[in-house]
mmCIF file of C-alpha atoms in Angstrom:
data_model
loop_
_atom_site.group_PDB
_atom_site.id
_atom_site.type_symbol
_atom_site.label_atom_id
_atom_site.label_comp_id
_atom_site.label_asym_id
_atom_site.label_seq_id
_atom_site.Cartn_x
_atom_site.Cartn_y
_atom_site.Cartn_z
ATOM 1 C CA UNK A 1 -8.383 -21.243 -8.578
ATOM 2 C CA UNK A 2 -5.856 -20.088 -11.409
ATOM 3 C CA UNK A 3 -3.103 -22.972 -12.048
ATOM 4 C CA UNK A 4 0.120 -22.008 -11.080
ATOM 5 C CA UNK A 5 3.238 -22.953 -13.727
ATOM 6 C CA UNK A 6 5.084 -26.299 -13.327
ATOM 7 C CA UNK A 7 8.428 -23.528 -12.425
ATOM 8 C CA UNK A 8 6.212 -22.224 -9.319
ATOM 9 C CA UNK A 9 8.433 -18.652 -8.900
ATOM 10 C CA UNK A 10 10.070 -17.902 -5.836
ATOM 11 C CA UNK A 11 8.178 -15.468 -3.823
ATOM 12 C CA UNK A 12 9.370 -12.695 -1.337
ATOM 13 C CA UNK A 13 6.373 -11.507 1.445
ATOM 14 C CA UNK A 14 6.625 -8.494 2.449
ATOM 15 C CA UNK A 15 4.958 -7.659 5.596
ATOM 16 C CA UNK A 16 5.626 -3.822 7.332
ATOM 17 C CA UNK A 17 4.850 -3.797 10.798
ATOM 18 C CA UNK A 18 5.545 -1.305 13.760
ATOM 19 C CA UNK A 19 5.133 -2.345 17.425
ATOM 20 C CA UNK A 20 1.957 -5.228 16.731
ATOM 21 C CA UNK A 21 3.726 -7.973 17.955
ATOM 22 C CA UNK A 22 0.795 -10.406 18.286
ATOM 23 C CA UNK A 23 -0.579 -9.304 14.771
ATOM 24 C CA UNK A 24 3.015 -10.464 13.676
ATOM 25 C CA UNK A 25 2.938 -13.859 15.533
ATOM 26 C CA UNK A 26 -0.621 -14.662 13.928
ATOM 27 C CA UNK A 27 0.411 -12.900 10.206
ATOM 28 C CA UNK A 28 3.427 -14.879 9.979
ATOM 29 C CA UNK A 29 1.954 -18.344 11.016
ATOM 30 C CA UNK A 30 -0.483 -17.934 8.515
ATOM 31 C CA UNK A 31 2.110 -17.077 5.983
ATOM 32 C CA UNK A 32 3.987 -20.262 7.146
ATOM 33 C CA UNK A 33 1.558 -22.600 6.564
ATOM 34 C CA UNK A 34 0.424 -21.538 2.911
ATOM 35 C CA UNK A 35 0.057 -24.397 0.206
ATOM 36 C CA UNK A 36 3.232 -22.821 -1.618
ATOM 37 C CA UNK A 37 6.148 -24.226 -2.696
ATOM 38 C CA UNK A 38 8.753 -22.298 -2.947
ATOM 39 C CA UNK A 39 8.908 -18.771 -0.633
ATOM 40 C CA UNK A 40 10.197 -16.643 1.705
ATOM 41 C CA UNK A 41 9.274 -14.229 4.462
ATOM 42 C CA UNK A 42 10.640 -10.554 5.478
ATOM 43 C CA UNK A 43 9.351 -8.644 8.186
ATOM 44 C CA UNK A 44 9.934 -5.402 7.974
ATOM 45 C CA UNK A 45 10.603 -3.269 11.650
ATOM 46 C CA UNK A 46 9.522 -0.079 10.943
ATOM 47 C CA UNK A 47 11.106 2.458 13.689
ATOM 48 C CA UNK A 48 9.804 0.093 16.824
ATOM 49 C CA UNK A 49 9.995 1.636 19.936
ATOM 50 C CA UNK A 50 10.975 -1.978 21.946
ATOM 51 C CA UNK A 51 12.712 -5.683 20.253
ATOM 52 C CA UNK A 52 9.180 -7.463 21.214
ATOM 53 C CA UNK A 53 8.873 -7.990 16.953
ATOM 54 C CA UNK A 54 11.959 -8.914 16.908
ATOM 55 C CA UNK A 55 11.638 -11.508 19.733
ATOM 56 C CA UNK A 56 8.703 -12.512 17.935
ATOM 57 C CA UNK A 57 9.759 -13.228 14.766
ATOM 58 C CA UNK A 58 12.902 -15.071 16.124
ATOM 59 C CA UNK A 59 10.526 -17.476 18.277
ATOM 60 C CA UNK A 60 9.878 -18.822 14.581
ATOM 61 C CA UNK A 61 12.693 -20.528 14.107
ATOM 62 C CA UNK A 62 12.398 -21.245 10.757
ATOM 63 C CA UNK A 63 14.903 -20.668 7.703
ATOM 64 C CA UNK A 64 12.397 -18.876 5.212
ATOM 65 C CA UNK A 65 11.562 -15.839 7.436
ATOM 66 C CA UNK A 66 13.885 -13.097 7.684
ATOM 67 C CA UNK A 67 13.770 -10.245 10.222
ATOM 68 C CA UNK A 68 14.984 -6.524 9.244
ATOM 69 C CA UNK A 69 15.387 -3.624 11.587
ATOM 70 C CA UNK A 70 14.384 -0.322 9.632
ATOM 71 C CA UNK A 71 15.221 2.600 11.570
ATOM 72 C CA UNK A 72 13.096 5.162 9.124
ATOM 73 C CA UNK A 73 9.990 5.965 9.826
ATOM 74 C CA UNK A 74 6.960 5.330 6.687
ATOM 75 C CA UNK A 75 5.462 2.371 5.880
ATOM 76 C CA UNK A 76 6.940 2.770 2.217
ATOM 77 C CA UNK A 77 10.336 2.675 3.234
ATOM 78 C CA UNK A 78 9.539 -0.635 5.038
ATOM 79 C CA UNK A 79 8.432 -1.814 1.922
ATOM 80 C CA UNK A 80 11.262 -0.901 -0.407
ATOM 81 C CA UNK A 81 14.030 -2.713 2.434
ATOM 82 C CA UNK A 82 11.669 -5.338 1.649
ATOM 83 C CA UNK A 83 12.132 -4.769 -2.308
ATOM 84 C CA UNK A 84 16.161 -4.123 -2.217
ATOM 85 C CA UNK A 85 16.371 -7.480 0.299
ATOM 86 C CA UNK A 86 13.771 -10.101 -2.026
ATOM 87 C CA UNK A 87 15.372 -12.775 -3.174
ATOM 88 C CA UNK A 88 11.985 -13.714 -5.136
ATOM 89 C CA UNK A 89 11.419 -13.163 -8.898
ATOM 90 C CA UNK A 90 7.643 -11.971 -7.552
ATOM 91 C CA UNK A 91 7.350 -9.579 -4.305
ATOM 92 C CA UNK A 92 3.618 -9.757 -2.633
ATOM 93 C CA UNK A 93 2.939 -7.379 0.159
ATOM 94 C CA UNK A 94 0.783 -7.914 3.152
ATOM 95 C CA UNK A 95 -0.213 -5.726 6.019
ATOM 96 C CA UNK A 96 0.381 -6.983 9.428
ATOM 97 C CA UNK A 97 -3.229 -7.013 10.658
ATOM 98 C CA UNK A 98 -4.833 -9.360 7.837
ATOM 99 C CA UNK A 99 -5.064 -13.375 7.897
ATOM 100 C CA UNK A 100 -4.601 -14.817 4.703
ATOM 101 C CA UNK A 101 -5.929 -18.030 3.335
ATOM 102 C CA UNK A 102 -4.098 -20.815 2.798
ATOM 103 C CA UNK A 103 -4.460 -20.749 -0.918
ATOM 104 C CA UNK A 104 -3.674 -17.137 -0.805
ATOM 105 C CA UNK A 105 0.026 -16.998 -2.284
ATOM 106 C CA UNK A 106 -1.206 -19.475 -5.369
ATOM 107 C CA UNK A 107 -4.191 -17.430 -6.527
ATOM 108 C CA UNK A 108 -1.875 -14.465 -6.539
ATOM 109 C CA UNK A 109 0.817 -16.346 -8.102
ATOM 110 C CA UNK A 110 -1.942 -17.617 -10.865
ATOM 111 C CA UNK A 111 -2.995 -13.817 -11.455
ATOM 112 C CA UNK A 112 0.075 -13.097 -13.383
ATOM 113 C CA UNK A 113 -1.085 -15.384 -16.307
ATOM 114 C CA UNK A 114 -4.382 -13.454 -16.651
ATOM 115 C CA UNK A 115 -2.971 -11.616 -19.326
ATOM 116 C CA UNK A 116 0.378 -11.347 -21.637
ATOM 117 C CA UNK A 117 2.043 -8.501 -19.783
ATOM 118 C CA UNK A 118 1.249 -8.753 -16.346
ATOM 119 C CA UNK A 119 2.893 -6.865 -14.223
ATOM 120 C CA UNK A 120 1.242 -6.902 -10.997
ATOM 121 C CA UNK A 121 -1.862 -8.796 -9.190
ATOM 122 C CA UNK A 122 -4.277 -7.381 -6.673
ATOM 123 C CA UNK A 123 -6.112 -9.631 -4.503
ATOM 124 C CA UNK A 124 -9.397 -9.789 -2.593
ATOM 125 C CA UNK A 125 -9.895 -8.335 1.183
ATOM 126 C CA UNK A 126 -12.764 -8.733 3.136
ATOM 127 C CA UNK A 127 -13.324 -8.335 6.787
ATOM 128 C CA UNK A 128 -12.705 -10.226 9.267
ATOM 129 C CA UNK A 129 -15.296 -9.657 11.583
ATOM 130 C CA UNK A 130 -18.372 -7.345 10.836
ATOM 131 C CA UNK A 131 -20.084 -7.603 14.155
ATOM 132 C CA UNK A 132 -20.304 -3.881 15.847
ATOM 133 C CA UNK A 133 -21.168 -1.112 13.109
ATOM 134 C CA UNK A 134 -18.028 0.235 13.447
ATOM 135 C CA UNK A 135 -16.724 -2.460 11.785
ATOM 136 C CA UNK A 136 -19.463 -2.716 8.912
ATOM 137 C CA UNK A 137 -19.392 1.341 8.528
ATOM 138 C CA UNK A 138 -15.671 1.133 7.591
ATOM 139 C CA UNK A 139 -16.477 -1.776 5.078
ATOM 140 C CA UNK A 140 -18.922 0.428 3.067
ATOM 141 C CA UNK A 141 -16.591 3.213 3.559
ATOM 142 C CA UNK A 142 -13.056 1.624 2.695
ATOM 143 C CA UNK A 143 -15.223 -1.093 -0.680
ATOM 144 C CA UNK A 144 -12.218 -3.057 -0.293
ATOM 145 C CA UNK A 145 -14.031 -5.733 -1.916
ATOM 146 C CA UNK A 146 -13.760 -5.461 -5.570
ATOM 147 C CA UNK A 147 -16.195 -8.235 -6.586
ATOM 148 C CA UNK A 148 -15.724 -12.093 -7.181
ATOM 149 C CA UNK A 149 -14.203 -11.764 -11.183
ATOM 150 C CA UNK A 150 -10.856 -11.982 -12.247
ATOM 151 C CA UNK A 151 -10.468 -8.470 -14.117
ATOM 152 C CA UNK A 152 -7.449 -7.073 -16.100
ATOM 153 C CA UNK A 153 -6.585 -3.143 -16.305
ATOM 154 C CA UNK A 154 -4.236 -1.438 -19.004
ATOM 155 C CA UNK A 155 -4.060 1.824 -20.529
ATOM 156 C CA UNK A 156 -5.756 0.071 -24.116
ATOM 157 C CA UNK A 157 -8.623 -2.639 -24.515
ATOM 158 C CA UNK A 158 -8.635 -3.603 -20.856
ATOM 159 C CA UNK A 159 -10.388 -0.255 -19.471
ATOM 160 C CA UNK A 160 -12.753 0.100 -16.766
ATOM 161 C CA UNK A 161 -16.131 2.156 -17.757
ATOM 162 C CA UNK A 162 -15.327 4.530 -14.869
ATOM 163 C CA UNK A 163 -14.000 7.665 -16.725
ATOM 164 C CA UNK A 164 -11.643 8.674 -14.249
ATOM 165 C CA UNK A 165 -9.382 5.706 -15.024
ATOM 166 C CA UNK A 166 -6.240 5.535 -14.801
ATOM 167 C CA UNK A 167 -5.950 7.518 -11.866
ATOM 168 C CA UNK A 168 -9.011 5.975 -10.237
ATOM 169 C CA UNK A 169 -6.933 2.720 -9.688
ATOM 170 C CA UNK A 170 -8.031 2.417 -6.216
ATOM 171 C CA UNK A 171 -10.945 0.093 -7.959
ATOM 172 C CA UNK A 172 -8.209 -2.243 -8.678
ATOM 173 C CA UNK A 173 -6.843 -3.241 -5.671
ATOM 174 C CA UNK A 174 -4.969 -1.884 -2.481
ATOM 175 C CA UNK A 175 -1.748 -2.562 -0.997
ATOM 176 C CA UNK A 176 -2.487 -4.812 1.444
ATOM 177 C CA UNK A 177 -2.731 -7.539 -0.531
ATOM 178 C CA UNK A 178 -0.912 -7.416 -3.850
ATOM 179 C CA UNK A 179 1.938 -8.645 -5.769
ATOM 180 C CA UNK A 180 4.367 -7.298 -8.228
ATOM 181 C CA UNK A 181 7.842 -8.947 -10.343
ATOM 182 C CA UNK A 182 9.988 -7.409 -8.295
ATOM 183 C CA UNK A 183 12.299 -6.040 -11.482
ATOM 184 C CA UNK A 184 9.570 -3.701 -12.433
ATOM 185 C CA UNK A 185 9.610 -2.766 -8.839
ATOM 186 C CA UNK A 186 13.047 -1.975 -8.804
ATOM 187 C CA UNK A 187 12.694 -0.322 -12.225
ATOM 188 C CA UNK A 188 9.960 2.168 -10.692
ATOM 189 C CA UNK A 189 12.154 3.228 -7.709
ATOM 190 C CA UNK A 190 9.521 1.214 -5.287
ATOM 191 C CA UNK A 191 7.053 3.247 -3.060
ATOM 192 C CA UNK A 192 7.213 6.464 -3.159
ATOM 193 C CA UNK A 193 8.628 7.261 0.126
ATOM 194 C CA UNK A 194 6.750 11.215 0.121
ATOM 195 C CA UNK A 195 3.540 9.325 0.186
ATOM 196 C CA UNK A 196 2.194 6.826 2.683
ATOM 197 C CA UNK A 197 1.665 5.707 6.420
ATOM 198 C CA UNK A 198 4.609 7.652 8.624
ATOM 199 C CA UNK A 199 4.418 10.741 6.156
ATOM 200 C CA UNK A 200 2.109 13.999 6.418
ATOM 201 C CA UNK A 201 0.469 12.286 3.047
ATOM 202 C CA UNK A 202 -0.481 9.344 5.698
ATOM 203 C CA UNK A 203 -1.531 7.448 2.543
ATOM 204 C CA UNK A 204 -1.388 7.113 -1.200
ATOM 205 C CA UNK A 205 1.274 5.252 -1.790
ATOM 206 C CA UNK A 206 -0.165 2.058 -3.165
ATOM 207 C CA UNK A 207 -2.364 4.402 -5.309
ATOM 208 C CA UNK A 208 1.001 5.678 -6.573
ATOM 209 C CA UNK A 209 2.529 2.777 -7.369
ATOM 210 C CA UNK A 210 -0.429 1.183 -9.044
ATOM 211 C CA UNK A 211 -0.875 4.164 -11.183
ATOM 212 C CA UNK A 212 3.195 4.434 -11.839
ATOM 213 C CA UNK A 213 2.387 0.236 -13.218
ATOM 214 C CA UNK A 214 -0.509 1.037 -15.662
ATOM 215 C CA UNK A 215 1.536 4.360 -16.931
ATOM 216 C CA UNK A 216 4.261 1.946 -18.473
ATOM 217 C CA UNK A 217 1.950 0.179 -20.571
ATOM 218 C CA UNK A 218 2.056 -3.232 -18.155
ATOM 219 C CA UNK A 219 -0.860 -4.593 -16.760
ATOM 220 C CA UNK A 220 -2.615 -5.219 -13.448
ATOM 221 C CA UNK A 221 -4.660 -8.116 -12.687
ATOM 222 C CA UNK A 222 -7.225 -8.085 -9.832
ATOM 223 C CA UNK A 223 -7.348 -12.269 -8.793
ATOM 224 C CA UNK A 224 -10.348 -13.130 -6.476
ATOM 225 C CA UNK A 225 -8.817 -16.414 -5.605
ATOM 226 C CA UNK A 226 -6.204 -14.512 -3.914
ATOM 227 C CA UNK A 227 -8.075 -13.962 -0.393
ATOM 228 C CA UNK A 228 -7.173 -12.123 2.278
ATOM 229 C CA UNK A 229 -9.775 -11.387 5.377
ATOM 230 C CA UNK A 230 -8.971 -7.789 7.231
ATOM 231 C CA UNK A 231 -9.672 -6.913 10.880
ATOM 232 C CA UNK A 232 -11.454 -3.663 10.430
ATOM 233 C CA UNK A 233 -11.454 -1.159 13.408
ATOM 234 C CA UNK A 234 -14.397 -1.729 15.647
ATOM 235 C CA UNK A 235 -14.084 2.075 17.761
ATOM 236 C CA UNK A 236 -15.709 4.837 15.779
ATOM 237 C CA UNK A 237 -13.080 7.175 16.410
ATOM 238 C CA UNK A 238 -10.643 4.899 14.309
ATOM 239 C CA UNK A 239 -13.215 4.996 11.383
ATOM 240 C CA UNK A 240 -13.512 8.650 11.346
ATOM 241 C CA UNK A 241 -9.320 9.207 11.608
ATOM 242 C CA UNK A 242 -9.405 6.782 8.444
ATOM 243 C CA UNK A 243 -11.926 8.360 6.869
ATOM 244 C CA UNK A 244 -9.782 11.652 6.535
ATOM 245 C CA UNK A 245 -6.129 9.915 6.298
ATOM 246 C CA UNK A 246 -8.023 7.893 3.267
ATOM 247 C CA UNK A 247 -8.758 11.250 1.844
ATOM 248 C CA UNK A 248 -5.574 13.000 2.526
ATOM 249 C CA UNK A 249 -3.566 10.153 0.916
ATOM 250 C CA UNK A 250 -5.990 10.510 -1.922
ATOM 251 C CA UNK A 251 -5.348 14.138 -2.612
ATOM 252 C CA UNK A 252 -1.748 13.461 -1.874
ATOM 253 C CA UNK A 253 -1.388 11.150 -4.901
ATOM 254 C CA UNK A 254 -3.251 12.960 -7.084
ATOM 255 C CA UNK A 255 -1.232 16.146 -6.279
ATOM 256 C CA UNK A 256 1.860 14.082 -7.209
ATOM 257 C CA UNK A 257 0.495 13.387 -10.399
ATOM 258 C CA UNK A 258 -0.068 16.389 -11.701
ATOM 259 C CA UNK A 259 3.256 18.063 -9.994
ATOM 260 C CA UNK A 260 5.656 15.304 -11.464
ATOM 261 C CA UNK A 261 4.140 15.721 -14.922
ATOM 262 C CA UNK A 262 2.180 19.076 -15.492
ATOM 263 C CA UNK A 263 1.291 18.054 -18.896
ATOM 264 C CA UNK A 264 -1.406 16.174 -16.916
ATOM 265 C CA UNK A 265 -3.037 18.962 -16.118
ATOM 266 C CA UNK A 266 -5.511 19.246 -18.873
ATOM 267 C CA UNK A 267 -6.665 15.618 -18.561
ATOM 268 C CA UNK A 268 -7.458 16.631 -14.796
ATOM 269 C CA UNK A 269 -9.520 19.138 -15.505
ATOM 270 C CA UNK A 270 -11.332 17.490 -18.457
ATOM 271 C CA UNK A 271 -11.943 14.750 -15.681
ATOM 272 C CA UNK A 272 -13.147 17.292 -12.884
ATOM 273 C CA UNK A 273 -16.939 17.258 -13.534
ATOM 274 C CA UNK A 274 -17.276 13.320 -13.215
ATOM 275 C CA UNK A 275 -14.806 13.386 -10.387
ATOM 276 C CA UNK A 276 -16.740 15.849 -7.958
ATOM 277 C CA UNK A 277 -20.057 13.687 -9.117
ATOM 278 C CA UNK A 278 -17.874 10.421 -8.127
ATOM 279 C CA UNK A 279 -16.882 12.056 -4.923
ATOM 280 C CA UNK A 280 -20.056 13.988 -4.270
ATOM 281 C CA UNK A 281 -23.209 12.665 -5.537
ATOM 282 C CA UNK A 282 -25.280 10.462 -3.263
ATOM 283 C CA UNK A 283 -25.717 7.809 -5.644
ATOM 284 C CA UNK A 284 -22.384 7.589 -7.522
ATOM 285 C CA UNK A 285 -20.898 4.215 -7.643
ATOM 286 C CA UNK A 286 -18.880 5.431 -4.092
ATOM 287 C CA UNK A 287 -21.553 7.074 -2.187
ATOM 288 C CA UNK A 288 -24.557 4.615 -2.627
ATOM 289 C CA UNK A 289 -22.986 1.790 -0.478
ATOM 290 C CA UNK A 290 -23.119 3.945 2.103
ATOM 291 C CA UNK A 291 -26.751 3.589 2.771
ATOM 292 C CA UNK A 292 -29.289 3.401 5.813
ATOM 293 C CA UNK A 293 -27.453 4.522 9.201
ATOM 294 C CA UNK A 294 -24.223 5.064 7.274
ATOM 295 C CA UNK A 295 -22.930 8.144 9.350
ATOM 296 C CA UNK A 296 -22.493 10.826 6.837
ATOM 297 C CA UNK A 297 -19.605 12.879 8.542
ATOM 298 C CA UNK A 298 -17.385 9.903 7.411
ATOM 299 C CA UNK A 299 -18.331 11.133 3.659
ATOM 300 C CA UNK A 300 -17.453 14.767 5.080
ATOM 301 C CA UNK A 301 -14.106 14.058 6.566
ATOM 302 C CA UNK A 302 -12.844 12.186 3.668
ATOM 303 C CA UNK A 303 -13.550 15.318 1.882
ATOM 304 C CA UNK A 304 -12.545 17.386 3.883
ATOM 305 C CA UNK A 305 -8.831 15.152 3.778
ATOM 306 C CA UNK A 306 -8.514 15.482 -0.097
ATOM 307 C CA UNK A 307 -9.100 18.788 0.050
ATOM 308 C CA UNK A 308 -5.699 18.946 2.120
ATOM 309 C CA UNK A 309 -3.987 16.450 0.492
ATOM 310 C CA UNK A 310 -1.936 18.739 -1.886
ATOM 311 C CA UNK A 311 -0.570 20.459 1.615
ATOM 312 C CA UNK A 312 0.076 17.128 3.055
ATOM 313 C CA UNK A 313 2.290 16.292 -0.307
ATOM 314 C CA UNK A 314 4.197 19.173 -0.559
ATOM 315 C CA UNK A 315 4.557 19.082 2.872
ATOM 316 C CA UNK A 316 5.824 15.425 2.676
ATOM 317 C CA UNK A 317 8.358 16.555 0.188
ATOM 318 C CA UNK A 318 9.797 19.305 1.904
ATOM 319 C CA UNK A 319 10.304 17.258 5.369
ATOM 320 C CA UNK A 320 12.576 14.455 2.728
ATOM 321 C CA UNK A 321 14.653 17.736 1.233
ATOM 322 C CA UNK A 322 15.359 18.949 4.998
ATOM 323 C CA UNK A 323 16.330 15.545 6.010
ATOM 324 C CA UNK A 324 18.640 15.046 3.134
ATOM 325 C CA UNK A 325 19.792 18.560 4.058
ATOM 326 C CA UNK A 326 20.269 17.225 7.335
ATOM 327 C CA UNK A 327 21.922 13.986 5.938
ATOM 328 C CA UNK A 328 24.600 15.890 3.804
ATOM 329 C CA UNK A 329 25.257 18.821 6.554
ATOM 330 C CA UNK A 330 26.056 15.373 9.061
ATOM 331 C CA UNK A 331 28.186 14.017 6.331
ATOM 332 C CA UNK A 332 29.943 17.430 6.118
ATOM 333 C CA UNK A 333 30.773 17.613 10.055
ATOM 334 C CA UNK A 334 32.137 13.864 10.521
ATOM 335 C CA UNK A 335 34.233 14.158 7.739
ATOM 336 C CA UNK A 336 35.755 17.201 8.784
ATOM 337 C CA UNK A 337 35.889 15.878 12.259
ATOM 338 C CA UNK A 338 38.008 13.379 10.234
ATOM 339 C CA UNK A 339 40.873 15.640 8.793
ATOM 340 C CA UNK A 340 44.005 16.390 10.171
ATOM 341 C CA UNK A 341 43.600 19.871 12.009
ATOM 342 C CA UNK A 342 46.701 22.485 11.227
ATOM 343 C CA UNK A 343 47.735 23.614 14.751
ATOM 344 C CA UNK A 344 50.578 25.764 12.943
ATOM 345 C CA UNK A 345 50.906 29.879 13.853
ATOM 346 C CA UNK A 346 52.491 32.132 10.993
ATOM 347 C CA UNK A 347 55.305 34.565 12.431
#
């Protein structure tokens, strides 16, 4: 367990939700009874369809957990109204359907000293439950696991062998259990709000934002100690709608990349060999965890998702420009409603 400083930081949890009201009750008594000193709680209502959250989360009664109604739809606007509303000097982020242990907050805390310019920490998910293969499919599939050794990733002397670094920073961590100092956060512009659950991306956006961290020159530190456990879908018909949103959000985010900064484009395509081998070859570091009855369509629809992801992005970012089209045309109308109307005649 990494020590934590004699000034423990105040900490901000973030958890999104939308209509899981019993996930909620069971995330946030977790999150009250971690060994942590100093931290608070938002809960994040992400366009609910009934107050049952809301009920929940008031049943709490308890002066570190805030509630906040967010009326637009995408899990990464639920997470930046949890940014703009931390009070913390450290913002971790938690999805509503994991358990963490009670330790949890401290080994995250702890990750920030793994090296001199730390500006986020990943930490550890594993499952749950793996009792149905459903369950131990989407395991092999999702590798949330990253291993049992605290690691550190920059752009210099703290690179990963795998050659398609930095944009391969899903091998770092995922947002469901991570941490960041909430002014670099705020410096970035948050999630990108194009990419993610609620968008036609439907993913991508910790990818984003963990690739946006490394391409300032601050690190990320992946922290073991900090353990989360996940319940993984047990239907197969959830496994194989992930396997393709994981895709699409993959294809998403790399789209992104390359559209925000076309100078990019040559280090793609100098990358492009060892990324269809990564993506493609049976035993790649990806593919050979999924081994004996691993269903192979899974393999196939993830493909088949980041070959659509670019749609999905520039799909994503034309449904924001018609809504702030929308937005400004409303703005218009009510403020006309607003002036005085000139009733006059000439003649």
């Amino acid at each position: 367990m990494p020590s934590v400083p004699a000034h423990s930081p105040f900490v901000t949890v973030v958890v999104p939700t939308r209509n899981r009201p019993a996930q909620v009750r069971e995330c946030l008594t977790r999150l009250l009874a971690l060994d942590y000193p100093s931290l608070e709680v938002v809960i994040v209502d992400n366009a609910p369809s009934s107050d049952a959250t809301m009920e929940v989360v008031r049943s709490f009664d308890d002066r570190r957990v805030r509630y906040i109604l967010d009326p637009r739809a995408g899990v990464s606007n639920a997470r930046n109204r949890g940014i703009a509303a931390a009070r913390g000097e450290i913002v971790a982020f938690v999805d509503d359907d994991v358990i963490t242990e009670r330790l949890w907050l401290r080994g995250l805390v702890g990750g920030f000293s793994a090296g001199p310019d730390v500006g986020g920490v990943c930490g550890l998910v594993l499952p749950q439950r793996l009792d149905v293969a459903a369950e131990r499919w989407f395991d092999q599939f999702g590798r949330f696991a990253k291993g049992f050794e605290r690691r550190l990733f920059d752009r210099d002397g703290n690179r990963p062998t795998n050659k398609l670094f930095p944009y391969a920073v899903g091998t770092i961590g995922t947002g469901a259990n991570a941490a960041f100092r909430v002014e670099l956060l705020r410096r970035l512009g948050g999630f990108d709000i194009a990419l993610g659950p609620g968008t036609p991306a439907a993913g991508g956006e910790d990818l984003d934002l963990l690739f946006r961290v490394i391409d300032t020159g601050t690190q990320v530190a992946f922290e073991p100690s900090a353990c989360v456990f996940h319940s993984h879908p047990s239907e197969y018909e959830i496994v194989r709608s992930r396997a393709f949103t994981y895709g699409l959000g993959l294809g998403a985010y790399l789209t992104k990349c390359v559209v925000t900064k076309p100078g990019r484009l040559g280090g793609f395509l100098l990358r492009l060999p060892s990324g269809l081998q990564y993506l493609l070859h049976p035993r790649s570091a990806k593919n050979l965890p999924r081994a004996g009855d691993f269903p192979k369509e899974l393999g196939w629809l993830e493909l088949y998702g980041f070959l659509h992801g670019p749609v999905a992005y520039l799909r994503s970012r034309l449904a924001l420009r018609g809504a702030a089209a929308r937005t400004c045309l409303d703005a218009n109308v009510s403020q006309q409603d607003r002036l005085p109307q000139d009733h006059s005649s000439s003649g």
